[in-house]
Structures are given as structure tokens and as C-alpha cells.
Coordinates of C-alpha atoms in Angstrom, one line a residue:
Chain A
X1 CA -0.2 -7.1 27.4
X2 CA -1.4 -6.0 31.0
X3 CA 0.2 -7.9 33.9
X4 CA -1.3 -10.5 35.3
X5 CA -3.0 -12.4 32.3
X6 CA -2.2 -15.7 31.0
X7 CA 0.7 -15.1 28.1
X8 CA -1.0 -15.8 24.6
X9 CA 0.2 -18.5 22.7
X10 CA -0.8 -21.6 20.2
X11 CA -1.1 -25.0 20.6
X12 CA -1.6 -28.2 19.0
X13 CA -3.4 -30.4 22.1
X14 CA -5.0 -33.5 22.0
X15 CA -8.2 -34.2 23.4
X16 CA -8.1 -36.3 26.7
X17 CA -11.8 -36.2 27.9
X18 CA -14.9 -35.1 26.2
X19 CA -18.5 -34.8 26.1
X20 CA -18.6 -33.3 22.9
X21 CA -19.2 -35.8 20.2
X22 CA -17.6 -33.6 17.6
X23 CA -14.4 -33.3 19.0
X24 CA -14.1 -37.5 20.1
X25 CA -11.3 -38.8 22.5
X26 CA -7.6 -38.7 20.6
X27 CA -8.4 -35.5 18.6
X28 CA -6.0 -33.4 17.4
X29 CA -6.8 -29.8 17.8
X30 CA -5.6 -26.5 17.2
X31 CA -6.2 -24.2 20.2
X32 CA -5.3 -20.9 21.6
X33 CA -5.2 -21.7 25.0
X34 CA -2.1 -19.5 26.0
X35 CA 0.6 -20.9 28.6
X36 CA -1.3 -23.5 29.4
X37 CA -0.3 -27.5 30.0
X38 CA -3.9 -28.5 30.5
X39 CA -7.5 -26.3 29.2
X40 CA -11.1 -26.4 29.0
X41 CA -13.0 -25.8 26.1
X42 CA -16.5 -25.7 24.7
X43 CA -15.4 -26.6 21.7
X44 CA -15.8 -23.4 20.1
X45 CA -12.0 -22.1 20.0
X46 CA -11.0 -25.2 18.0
X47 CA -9.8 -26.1 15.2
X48 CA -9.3 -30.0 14.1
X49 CA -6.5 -30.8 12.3
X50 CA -7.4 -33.2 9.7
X51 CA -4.5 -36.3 9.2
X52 CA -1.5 -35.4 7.5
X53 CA 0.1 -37.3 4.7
X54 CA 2.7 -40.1 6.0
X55 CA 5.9 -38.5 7.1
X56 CA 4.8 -35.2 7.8
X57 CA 4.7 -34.5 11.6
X58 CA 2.0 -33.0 13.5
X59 CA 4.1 -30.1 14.5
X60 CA 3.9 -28.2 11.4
X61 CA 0.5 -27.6 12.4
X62 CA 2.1 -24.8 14.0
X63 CA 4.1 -23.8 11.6
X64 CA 3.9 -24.8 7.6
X65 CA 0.6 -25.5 7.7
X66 CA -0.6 -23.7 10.2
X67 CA -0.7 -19.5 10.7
X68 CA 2.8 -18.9 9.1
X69 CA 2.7 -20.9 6.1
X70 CA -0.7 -19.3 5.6
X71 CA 0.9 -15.9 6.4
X72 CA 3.6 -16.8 3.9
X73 CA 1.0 -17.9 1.2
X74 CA -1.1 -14.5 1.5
X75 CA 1.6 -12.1 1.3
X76 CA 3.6 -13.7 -0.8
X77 CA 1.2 -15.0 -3.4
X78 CA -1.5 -12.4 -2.7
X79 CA 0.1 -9.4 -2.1
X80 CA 3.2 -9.4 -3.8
X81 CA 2.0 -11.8 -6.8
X82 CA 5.9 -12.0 -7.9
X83 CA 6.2 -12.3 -11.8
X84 CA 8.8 -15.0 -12.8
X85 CA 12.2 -13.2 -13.2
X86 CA 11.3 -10.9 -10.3
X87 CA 13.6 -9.5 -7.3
X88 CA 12.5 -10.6 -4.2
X89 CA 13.8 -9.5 -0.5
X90 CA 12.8 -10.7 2.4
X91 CA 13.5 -9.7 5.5
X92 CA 13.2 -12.2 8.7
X93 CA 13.8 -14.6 6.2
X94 CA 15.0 -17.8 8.9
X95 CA 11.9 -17.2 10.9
X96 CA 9.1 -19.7 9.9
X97 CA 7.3 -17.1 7.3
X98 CA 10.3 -15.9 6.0
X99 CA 12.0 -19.5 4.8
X100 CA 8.6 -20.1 3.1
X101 CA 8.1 -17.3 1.1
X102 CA 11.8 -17.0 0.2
X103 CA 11.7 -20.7 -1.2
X104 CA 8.3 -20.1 -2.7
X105 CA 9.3 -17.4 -4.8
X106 CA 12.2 -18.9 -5.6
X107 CA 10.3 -22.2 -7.2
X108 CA 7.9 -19.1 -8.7
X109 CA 10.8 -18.1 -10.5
X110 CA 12.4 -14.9 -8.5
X111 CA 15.7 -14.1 -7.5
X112 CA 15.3 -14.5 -4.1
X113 CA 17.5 -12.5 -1.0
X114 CA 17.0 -13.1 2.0
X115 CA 18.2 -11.4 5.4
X116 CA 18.6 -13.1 8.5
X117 CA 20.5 -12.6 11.9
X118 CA 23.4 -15.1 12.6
X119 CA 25.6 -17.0 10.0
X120 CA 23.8 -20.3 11.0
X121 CA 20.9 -19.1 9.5
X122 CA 22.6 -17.3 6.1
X123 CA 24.0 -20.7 5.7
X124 CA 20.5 -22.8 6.0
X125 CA 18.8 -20.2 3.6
X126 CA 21.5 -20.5 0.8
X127 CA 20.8 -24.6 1.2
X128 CA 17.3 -23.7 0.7
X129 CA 18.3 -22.3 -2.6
X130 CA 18.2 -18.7 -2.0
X131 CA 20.1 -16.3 -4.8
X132 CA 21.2 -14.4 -1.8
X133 CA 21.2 -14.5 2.1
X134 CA 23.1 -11.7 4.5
X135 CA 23.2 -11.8 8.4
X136 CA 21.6 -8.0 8.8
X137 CA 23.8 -7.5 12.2
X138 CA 27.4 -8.1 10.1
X139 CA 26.8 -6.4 6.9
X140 CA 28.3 -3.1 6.6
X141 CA 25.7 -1.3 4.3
X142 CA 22.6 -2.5 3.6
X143 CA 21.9 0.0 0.8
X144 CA 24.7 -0.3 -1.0
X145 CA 24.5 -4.6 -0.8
X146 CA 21.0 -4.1 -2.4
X147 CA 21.9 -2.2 -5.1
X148 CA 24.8 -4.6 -5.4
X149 CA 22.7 -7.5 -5.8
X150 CA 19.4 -6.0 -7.1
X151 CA 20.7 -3.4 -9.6
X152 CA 17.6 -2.8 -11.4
X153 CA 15.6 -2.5 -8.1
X154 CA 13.4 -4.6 -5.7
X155 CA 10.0 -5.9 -7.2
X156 CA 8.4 -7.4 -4.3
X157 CA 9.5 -7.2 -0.6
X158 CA 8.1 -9.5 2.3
X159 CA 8.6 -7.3 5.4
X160 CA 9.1 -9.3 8.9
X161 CA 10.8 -6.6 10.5
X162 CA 9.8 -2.9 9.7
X163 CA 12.1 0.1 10.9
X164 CA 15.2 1.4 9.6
X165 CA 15.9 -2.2 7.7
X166 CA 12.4 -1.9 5.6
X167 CA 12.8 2.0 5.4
X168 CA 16.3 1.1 3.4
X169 CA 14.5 -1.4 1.3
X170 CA 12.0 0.7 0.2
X171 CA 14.5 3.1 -1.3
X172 CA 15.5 0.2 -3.3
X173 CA 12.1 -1.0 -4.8
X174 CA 11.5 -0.9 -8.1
X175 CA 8.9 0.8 -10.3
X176 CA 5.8 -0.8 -9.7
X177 CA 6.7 -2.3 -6.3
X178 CA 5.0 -4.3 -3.6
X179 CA 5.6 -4.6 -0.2
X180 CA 3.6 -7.0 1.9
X181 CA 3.8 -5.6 5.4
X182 CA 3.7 -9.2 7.6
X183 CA 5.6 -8.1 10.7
X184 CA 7.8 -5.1 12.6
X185 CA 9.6 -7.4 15.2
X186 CA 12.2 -4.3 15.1
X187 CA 10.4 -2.5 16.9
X188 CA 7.6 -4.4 18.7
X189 CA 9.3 -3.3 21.7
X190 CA 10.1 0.0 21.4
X191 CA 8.7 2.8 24.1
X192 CA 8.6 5.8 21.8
X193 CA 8.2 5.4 18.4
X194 CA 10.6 5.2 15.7
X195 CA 11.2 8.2 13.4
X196 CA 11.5 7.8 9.6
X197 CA 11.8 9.9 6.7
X198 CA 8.5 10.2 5.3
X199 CA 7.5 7.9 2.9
X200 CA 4.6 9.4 0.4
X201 CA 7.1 10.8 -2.1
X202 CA 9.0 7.7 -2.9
X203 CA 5.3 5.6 -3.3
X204 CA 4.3 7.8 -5.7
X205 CA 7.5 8.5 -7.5
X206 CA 8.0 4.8 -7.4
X207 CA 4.3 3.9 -8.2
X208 CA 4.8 1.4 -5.2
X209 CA 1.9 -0.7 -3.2
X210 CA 2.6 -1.1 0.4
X211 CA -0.8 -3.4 2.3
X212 CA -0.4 -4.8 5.9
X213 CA -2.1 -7.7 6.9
X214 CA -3.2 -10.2 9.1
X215 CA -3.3 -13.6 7.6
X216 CA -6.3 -14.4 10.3
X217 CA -8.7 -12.4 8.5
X218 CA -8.5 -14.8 5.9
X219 CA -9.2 -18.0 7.8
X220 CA -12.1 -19.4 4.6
X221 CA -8.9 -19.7 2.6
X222 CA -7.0 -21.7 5.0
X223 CA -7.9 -25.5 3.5
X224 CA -6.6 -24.1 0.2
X225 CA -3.4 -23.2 1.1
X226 CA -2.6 -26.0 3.4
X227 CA -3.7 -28.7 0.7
X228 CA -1.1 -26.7 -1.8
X229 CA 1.3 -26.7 0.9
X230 CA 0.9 -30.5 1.2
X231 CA 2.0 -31.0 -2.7
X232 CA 4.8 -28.1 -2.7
X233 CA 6.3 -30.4 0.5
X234 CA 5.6 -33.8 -1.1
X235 CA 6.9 -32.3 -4.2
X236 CA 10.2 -31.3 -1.8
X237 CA 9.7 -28.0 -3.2
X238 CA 9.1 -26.2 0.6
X239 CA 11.1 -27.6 3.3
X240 CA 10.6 -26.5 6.6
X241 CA 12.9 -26.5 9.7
X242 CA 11.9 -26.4 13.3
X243 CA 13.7 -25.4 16.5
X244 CA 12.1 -27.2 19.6
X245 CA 12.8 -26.4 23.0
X246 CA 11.6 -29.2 25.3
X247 CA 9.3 -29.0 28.3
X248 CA 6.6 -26.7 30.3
X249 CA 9.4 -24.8 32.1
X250 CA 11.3 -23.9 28.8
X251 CA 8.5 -21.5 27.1
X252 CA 9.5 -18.2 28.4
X253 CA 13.4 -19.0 27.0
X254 CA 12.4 -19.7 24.0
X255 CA 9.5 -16.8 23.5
X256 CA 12.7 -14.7 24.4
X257 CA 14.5 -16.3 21.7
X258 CA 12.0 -14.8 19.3
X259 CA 13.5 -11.4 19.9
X260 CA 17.6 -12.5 20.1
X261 CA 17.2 -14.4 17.0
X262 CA 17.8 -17.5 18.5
X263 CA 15.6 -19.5 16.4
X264 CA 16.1 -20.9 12.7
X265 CA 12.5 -22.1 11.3
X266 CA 9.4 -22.5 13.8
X267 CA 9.7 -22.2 17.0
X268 CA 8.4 -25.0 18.7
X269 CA 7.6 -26.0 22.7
X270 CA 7.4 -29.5 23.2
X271 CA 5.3 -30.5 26.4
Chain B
X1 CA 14.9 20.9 -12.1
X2 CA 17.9 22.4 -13.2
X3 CA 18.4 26.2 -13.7
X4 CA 18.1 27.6 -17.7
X5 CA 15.6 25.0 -18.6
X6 CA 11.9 25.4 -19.9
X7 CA 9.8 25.3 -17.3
X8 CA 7.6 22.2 -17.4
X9 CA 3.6 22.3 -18.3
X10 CA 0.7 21.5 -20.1
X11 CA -1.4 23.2 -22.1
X12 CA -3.8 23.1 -25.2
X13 CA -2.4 24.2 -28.2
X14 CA -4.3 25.1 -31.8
X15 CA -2.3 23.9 -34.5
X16 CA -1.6 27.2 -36.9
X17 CA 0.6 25.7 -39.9
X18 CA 1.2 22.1 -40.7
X19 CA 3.3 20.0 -42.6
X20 CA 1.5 16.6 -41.1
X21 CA -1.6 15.6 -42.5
X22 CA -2.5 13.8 -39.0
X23 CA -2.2 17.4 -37.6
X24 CA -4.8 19.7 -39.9
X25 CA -5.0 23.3 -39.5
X26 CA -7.0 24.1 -36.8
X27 CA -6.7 20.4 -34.7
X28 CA -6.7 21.1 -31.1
X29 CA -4.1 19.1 -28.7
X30 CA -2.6 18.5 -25.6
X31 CA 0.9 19.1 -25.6
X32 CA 4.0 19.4 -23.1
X33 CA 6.1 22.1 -24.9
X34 CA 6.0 24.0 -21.4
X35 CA 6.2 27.8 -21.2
X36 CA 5.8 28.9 -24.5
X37 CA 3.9 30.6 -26.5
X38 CA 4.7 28.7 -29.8
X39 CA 6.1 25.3 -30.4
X40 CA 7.4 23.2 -33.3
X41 CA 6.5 19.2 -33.4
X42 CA 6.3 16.4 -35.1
X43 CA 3.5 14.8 -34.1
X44 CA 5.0 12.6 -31.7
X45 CA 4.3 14.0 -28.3
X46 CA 0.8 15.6 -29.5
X47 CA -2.4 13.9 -28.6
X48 CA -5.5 14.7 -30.3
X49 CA -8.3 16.4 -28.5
X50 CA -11.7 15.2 -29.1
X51 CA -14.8 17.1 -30.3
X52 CA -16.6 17.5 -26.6
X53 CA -20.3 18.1 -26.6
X54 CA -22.1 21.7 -26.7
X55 CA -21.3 23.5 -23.4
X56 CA -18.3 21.1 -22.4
X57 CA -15.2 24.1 -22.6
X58 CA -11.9 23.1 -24.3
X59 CA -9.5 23.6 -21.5
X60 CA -11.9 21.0 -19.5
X61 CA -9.0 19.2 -21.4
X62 CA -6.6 20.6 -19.0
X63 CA -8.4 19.5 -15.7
X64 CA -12.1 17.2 -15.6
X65 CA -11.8 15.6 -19.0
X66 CA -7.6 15.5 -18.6
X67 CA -5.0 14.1 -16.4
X68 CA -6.8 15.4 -12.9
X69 CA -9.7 13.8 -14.0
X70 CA -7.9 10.8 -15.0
X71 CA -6.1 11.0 -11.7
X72 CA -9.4 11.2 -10.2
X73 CA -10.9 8.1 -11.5
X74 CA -7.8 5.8 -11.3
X75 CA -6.9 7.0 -7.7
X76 CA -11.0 6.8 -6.6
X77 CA -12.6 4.1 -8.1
X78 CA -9.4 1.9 -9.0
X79 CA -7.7 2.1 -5.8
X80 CA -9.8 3.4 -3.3
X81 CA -12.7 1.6 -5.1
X82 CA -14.8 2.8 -2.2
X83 CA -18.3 1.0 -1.2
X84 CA -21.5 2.8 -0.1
X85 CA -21.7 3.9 3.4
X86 CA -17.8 4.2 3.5
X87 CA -16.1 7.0 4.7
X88 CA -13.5 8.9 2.4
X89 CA -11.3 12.2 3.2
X90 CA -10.1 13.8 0.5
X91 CA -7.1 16.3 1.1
X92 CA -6.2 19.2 -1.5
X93 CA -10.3 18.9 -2.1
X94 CA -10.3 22.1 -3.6
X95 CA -7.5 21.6 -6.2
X96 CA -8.2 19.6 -9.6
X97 CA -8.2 16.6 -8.4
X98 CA -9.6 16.4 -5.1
X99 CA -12.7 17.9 -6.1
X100 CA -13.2 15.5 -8.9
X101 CA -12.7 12.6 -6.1
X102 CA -14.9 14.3 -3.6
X103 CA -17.9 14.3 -6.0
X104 CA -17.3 11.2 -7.7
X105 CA -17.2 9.5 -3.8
X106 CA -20.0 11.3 -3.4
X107 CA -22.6 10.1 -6.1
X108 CA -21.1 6.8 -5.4
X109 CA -22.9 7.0 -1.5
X110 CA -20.2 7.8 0.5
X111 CA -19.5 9.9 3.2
X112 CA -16.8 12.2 1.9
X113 CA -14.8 14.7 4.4
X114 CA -12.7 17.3 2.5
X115 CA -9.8 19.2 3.3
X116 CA -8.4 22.4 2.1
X117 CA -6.7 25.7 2.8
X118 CA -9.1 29.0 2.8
X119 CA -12.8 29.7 3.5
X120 CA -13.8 30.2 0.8
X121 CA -13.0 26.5 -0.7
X122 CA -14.6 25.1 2.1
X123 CA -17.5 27.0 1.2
X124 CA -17.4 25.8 -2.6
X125 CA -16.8 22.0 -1.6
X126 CA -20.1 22.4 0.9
X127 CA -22.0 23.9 -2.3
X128 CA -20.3 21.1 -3.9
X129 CA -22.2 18.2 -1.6
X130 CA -19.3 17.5 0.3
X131 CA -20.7 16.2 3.4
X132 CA -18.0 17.7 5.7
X133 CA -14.9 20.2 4.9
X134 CA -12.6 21.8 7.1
X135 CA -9.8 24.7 6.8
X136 CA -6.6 22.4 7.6
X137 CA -5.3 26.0 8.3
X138 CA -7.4 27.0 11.1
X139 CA -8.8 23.4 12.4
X140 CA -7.2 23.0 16.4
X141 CA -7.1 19.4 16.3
X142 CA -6.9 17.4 13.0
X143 CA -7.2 14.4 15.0
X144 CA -10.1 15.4 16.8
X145 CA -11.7 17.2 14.3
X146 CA -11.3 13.1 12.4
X147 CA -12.4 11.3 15.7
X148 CA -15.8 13.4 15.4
X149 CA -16.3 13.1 12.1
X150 CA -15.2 9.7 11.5
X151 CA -15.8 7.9 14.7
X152 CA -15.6 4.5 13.1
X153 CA -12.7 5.4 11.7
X154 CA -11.9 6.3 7.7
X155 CA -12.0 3.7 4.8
X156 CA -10.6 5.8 2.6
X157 CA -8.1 8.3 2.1
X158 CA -7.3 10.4 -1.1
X159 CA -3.7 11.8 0.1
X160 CA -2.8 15.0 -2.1
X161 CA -0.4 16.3 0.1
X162 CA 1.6 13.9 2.9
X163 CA 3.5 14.8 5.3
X164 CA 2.2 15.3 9.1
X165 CA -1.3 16.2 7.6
X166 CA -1.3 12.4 6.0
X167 CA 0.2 10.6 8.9
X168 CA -2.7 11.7 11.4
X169 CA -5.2 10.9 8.7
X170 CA -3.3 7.3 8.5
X171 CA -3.8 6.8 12.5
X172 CA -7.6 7.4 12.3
X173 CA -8.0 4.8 9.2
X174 CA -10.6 1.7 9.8
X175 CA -9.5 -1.7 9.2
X176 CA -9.0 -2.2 5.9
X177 CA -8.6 1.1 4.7
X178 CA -6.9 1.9 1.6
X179 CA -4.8 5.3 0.7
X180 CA -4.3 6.5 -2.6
X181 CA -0.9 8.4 -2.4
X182 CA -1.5 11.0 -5.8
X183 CA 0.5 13.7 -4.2
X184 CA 3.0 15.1 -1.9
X185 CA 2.8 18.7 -1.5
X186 CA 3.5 19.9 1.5
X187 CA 6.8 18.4 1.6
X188 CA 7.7 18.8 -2.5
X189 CA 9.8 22.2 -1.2
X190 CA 11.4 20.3 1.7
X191 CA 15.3 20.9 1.7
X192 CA 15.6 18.0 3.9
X193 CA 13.6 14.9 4.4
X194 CA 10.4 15.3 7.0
X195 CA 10.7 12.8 9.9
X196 CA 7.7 10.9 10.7
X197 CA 6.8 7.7 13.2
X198 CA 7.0 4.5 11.2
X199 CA 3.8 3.5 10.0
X200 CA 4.7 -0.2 9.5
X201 CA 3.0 -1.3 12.5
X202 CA -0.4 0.7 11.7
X203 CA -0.5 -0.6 8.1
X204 CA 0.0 -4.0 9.8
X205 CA -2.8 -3.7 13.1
X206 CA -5.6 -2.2 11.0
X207 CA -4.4 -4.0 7.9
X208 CA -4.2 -1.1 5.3
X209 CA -3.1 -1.1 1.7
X210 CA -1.3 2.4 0.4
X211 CA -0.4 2.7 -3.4
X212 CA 1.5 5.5 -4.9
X213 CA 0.6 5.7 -8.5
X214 CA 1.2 8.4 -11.1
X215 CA -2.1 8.1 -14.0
X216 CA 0.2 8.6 -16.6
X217 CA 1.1 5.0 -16.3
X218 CA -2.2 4.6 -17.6
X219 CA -3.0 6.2 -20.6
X220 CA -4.6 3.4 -22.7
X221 CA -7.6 3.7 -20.2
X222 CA -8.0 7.5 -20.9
X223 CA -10.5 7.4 -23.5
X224 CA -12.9 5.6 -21.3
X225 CA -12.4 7.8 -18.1
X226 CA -13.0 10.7 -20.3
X227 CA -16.4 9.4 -21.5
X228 CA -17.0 8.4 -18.1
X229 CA -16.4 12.2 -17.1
X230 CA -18.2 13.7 -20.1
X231 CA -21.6 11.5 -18.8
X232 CA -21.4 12.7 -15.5
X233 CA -20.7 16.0 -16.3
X234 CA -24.1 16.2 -18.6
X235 CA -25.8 14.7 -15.7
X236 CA -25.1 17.0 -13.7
X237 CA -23.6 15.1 -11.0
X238 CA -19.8 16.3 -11.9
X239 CA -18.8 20.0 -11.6
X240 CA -16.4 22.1 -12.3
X241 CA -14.1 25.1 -11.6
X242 CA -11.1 26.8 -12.8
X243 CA -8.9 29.5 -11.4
X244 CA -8.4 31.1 -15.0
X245 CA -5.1 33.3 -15.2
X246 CA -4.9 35.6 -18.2
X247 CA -1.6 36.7 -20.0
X248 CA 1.7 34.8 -20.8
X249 CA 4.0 36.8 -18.5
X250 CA 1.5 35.9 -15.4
X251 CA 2.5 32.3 -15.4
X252 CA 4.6 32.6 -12.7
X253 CA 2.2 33.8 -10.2
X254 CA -0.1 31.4 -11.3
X255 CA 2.4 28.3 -10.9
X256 CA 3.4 30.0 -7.8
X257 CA -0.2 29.7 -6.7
X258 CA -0.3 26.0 -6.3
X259 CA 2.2 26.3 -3.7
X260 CA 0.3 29.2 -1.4
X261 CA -3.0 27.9 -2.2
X262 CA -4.7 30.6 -3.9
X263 CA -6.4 28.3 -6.5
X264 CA -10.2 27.1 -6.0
X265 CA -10.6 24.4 -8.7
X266 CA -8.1 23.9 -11.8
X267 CA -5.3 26.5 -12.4
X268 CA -5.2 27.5 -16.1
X269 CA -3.3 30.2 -17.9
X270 CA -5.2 31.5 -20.9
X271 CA -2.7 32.8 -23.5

């Protein structure tokens, strides 16, 4: 991102003056305003978000029903299409995609294992009912913990993180194999980039599908997956967690948290 | 493979005595005996070759109307599944295979840009209506050479040899490319693994799909890919070529060949 500009981000915001009868005084919209308190729009850039069901807060408009959970629903459902009985890993698995795909495949009918980085959050995804759940920064070796706990191989991976994690994963896939490609927060950040051992051999020899996407290219199929998402949560089947940081002057903390691995669920900025 | 073991193959056998009244006198098949000149079976790992029409040769069993045809048609149409107007390299055009994909793209109104390793294939795959072909041996810039070609980038990519040749193809892909990963063979004779930049992030920002397979995975839909190939054939619209090596005791220069590249078409050993 070049210097200068206004840092991307977001929002759920609420209409406080309008001439536009479509989007009425008291609306509740989706926008992507950036780091913003206050914006203007022509009404193009937004997105109404149509009343939730009693006791489900606005705020997941960010997060389970909004871009992750629809991220989580794609790649999960889509991509991987995990058979009942299936191994699935994810990686990330605390972050607000991650907790939903691991407790989607898990009601789906997978042995679900799930990596995340701090105990806090190995202990919330084993309450979500994952098979298994490792903090990634304590565990001594990865490749020999997933042949541990997936003997016969890994059917479908969600990847959050990419680099040497995924690279370790793949040599532990299964015949037949998909990975959905969601994120590569490892190395997001990195100046020169990361060397791996080439991959080609191990697809073919494995017969394995790897696809990367971006859940925004799919925005038609939105209404579907929040309206499931709806039932799975009144079902208590997907529970979400959210970690809010309050006020205007907090949003650059908690964007940084995004790369400690501060957060467990969504991250949130209340204004 | 281990030393002091038949060396692996394929080849078209006549059956000459028979105990199996399956297996007539006479019954052509395809077996996997390897490098021999006789074999004994029981019928289990023989499969029947078909009567092919007048003009059609026998050891089209071998290549077009056996597995690099199949390999052809799943890898192509199955998981490139290309649309008209698209653009789709093919690398290793010349071998089996890739010229099979390279037509087939073709008829099927795409652009097709082929690859291979001497003159005088890129000479056959212009006769053969490729629309571009290059000598990966003597081209300066491969990811120029794709930039000019390609400017809009490539939908598709039939990878039969990986390695640094396959990763710049990957960085010049469109958004949502696909890669059919069918073979390795640059790096096959690596002693240690080739390094390459992780590709997680590319898959990701132009959201590509890349799927290893192996055809033999999916021999029940043989039978239909052959009579696909036999029509196209006797249209017209799908040629062939074999390098045809004569004499039992040149296998090994012939098998050598794959690996220095002095095959145009399918390599066959006529006993």
C-alpha cells in the first residue's frame, strides 16, 4: 500500500443523513470506507444488511456472516467438499475463517485439526469440538504431529497461512487431496520471497488439487450462505467468538494484532 | 527403482499360445511385462485391444488411442476444460501427450502456445496448427517471450515438465487460470529437491486452481476417450507421430531419449 492513502478496511455504519431513498435514515450498511469515523457515499459501495434473527448481533456482519464466514463457506464446502470421515487441517484455525471451517467440517463429519498460535486459542478450538488443536509456535515437529494424528494422510486442508507450515502439510495430504488456498499471513510481509521445494511432483504423485481464491468473486452467492449460516448458528452448530478493541484511536493496535496473533475469532473495532 | 529389477514399460503384445479362452491366439493387448521379449500371464493385468478402423496403426495403442491420449483428454478438457478464445501453453508439446493437448485445444478455438526442445519440433507443432511454439532451449526470456504472446495473461497451462520452466509460466497465468500438473520432468533426475518462491500467494491473487492427476485413476472412462480420439482422428483434426526405434537391445537409447529430448511425437520400440 503506497504511503499516504487512507488504510483499507470494513465497516458496518449506519446511515445518519440521506437523500437517497434507498438507503433511509437508521440503515444498516456494509461499507468499505477504510479508517474512517465518518464517509460519504453515493450509495453505490453499499451493502444493506437485512435484520438478523433475535439474539444475533450486528457485528457478525463482519465476521460470520459477512466476508469470512463466506470465505469459510466457499473453501470449505466448495473447494475442499470434505466426505464424512475425512481428515481435515486447518491452519489459522482461531482466526474468524478458520473457527468456521474447523467446526463446519466437523458437524460435516471430519476429524478436524486445527493449528493456532497461543494456548488460549488451542484451548477455545478444542471447546469448539475440534479432534485436534496445536499452538504452531510450541510444537516441536509439525511433520511428525501430522503423521501422528493423521496416519493415513490429510484429505482436505484449509490454508490461512502458506509458507513453510503449508509446504509441511502438503507432504502429508492424502491421495486425492484438496487444498483451498484462503490466506499466506506468513508471509504477507516478507521482502524477498520465500523459497520452497518445488511442489509439481508431490501434486501429481499425490493426485492432489490445490485452487486459491477470493471469496469476493463470488458475491451472487452471498444470501445463500448467510441464510445457512443463520440455521447452523440457531442450530448452535457454528459459534463464533469476537475480540473487540474499543474506540477510533485503537484501530492501528489491533490491525497489528492481526500479525502477533493477538486475536481469537473476528477482530472487531468498536467506534 | 531399485537395481536388478525389470525395467518398467508398456508395450503391445500378440498373444502366441493360450491356455485362456478370454485370450485367443492371435488377441492383441496392452500389457506391463516391461523389457521383455516374451511374457507369461494370466489374464489378469492384460487388457484387450480393440479392432481400430482401416488406416488407424496398432501401436496408436501405445500413444493417441492409449494412456497419452487418455492423459490428453482427462488433463485438457476435464481439467483445463478450456473455453474459446482462451489462451493455453502446453509444455513438452512435442512428446505424446502435449501434442495431443495442443490440437485438441486447438479445434476446440483456443489460442495454444507450445513449448519444446529442438527445431525441428517447433517446426512439426507449427505444421501441426499450433498457433505459437518456441525452443525453451534457445528462447532469452521465457517471461518475455509469455508477456508477448500472452499479454492478457494464460488461462491455461498443460505442465509436462515443472520446475523453473513451470513456475514462470505460473506468474504469467490470468485470473482464474487452471494448471494441469501431468508431468515433472525436468526435475524427475534431481538428487536434491529444486527450490522455488512459494506460489501460495499467486494461486491466491489471481485465484488459480492446480491439480496433479495421474489418468490411470481413471480407466473406466477409457473406452470413451478412445472413441472420442478414433473420431477425431478420421476427421482429420487429430494427428499423429511416433519416434519408432527398431530392435530389442536399442531400448535403452530409446528410454534414454525421453530424458535428452530426441523424440518428436511418441517413443516406440518395435520388437
Amino acid at each position: 500500500m503506497p504511503e499516504g492513502i487512507t488504510m483499507i478496511g470494513e465497516q458496518i455504519a449506519r446511515v445518519i443523513e440521506s437523500k437517497n431513498t434507498e438507503f433511509p435514515l437508521g440503515t444498516n450498511v456494509l461499507t468499505h470506507a477504510g479508517w474512517v469515523s465518518h464517509s460519504v457515499s453515493d450509495g453505490k459501495n453499499l451493502t444493506k444488511i437485512p435484520p438478523y434473527p433475535k439474539g444475533v448481533p450486528l457485528s457478525l456482519a463482519l465476521g460470520t456472516l459477512g466476508m469470512p464466514g463466506m470465505t469459510a463457506n466457499y473453501g470449505l464446502v466448495d473447494i475442499c467438499a470434505p466426505k464424512v470421515g475425512e481428515v481435515v487441517v486447518v491452519s489459522g484455525a482461531a482466526g474468524a475463517v478458520g473457527n468456521a471451517v474447523g467446526q463446519i467440517a466437523k458437524f460435516k463429519g471430519c476429524k478436524v485439526i486445527g493449528f493456532a498460535g497461543s494456548e488460549e486459542k488451542v484451548t477455545w478450538l478444542k471447546e469448539l469440538g475440534f479432534d485436534e488443536a496445536f499452538n504452531y509456535k510450541t510444537i516441536k515437529d509439525l511433520d511428525a504431529t501430522l503423521k501422528s494424528v493423521a496416519p493415513n494422510g490429510i484429505d482436505c486442508y484449509f490454508d490461512n497461512v502458506g509458507g513453510e507450515f503449508s509446504n509441511t502439510v502438503l507432504n502429508n495430504m492424502a491421495r486425492l487431496g484438496r487444498v483451498a488456498c484462503c490466506g499466506a499471513i506468513s508471509v504477507y510481509n516478507d521482502t524477498k520471497p520465500l523459497m520452497l521445494p518445488a511442489i509439481h511432483g508431490t501434486l501429481i504423485s499425490k493426485e492432489i488439487t490445490m485452487t486459491g481464491f477470493r471469496v469476493v468473486s463470488y458475491r451472487d452467492r452471498y444470501p445463500e450462505w448467510i441464510q445457512r449460516n443463520i440455521q447452523w448458528i440457531n442450530e448452535g452448530k457454528l459459534k463464533y467468538k469476537e475480540h473487540v478493541t474499543k474506540g477510533f484511536d485503537n484501530m492501528f493496535d489491533a490491525f497489528m494484532g492481526l500479525f502477533s496473533g493477538a486475536n481469537t475469532g473476528k477482530a472487531v473495532v468498536e467506534v
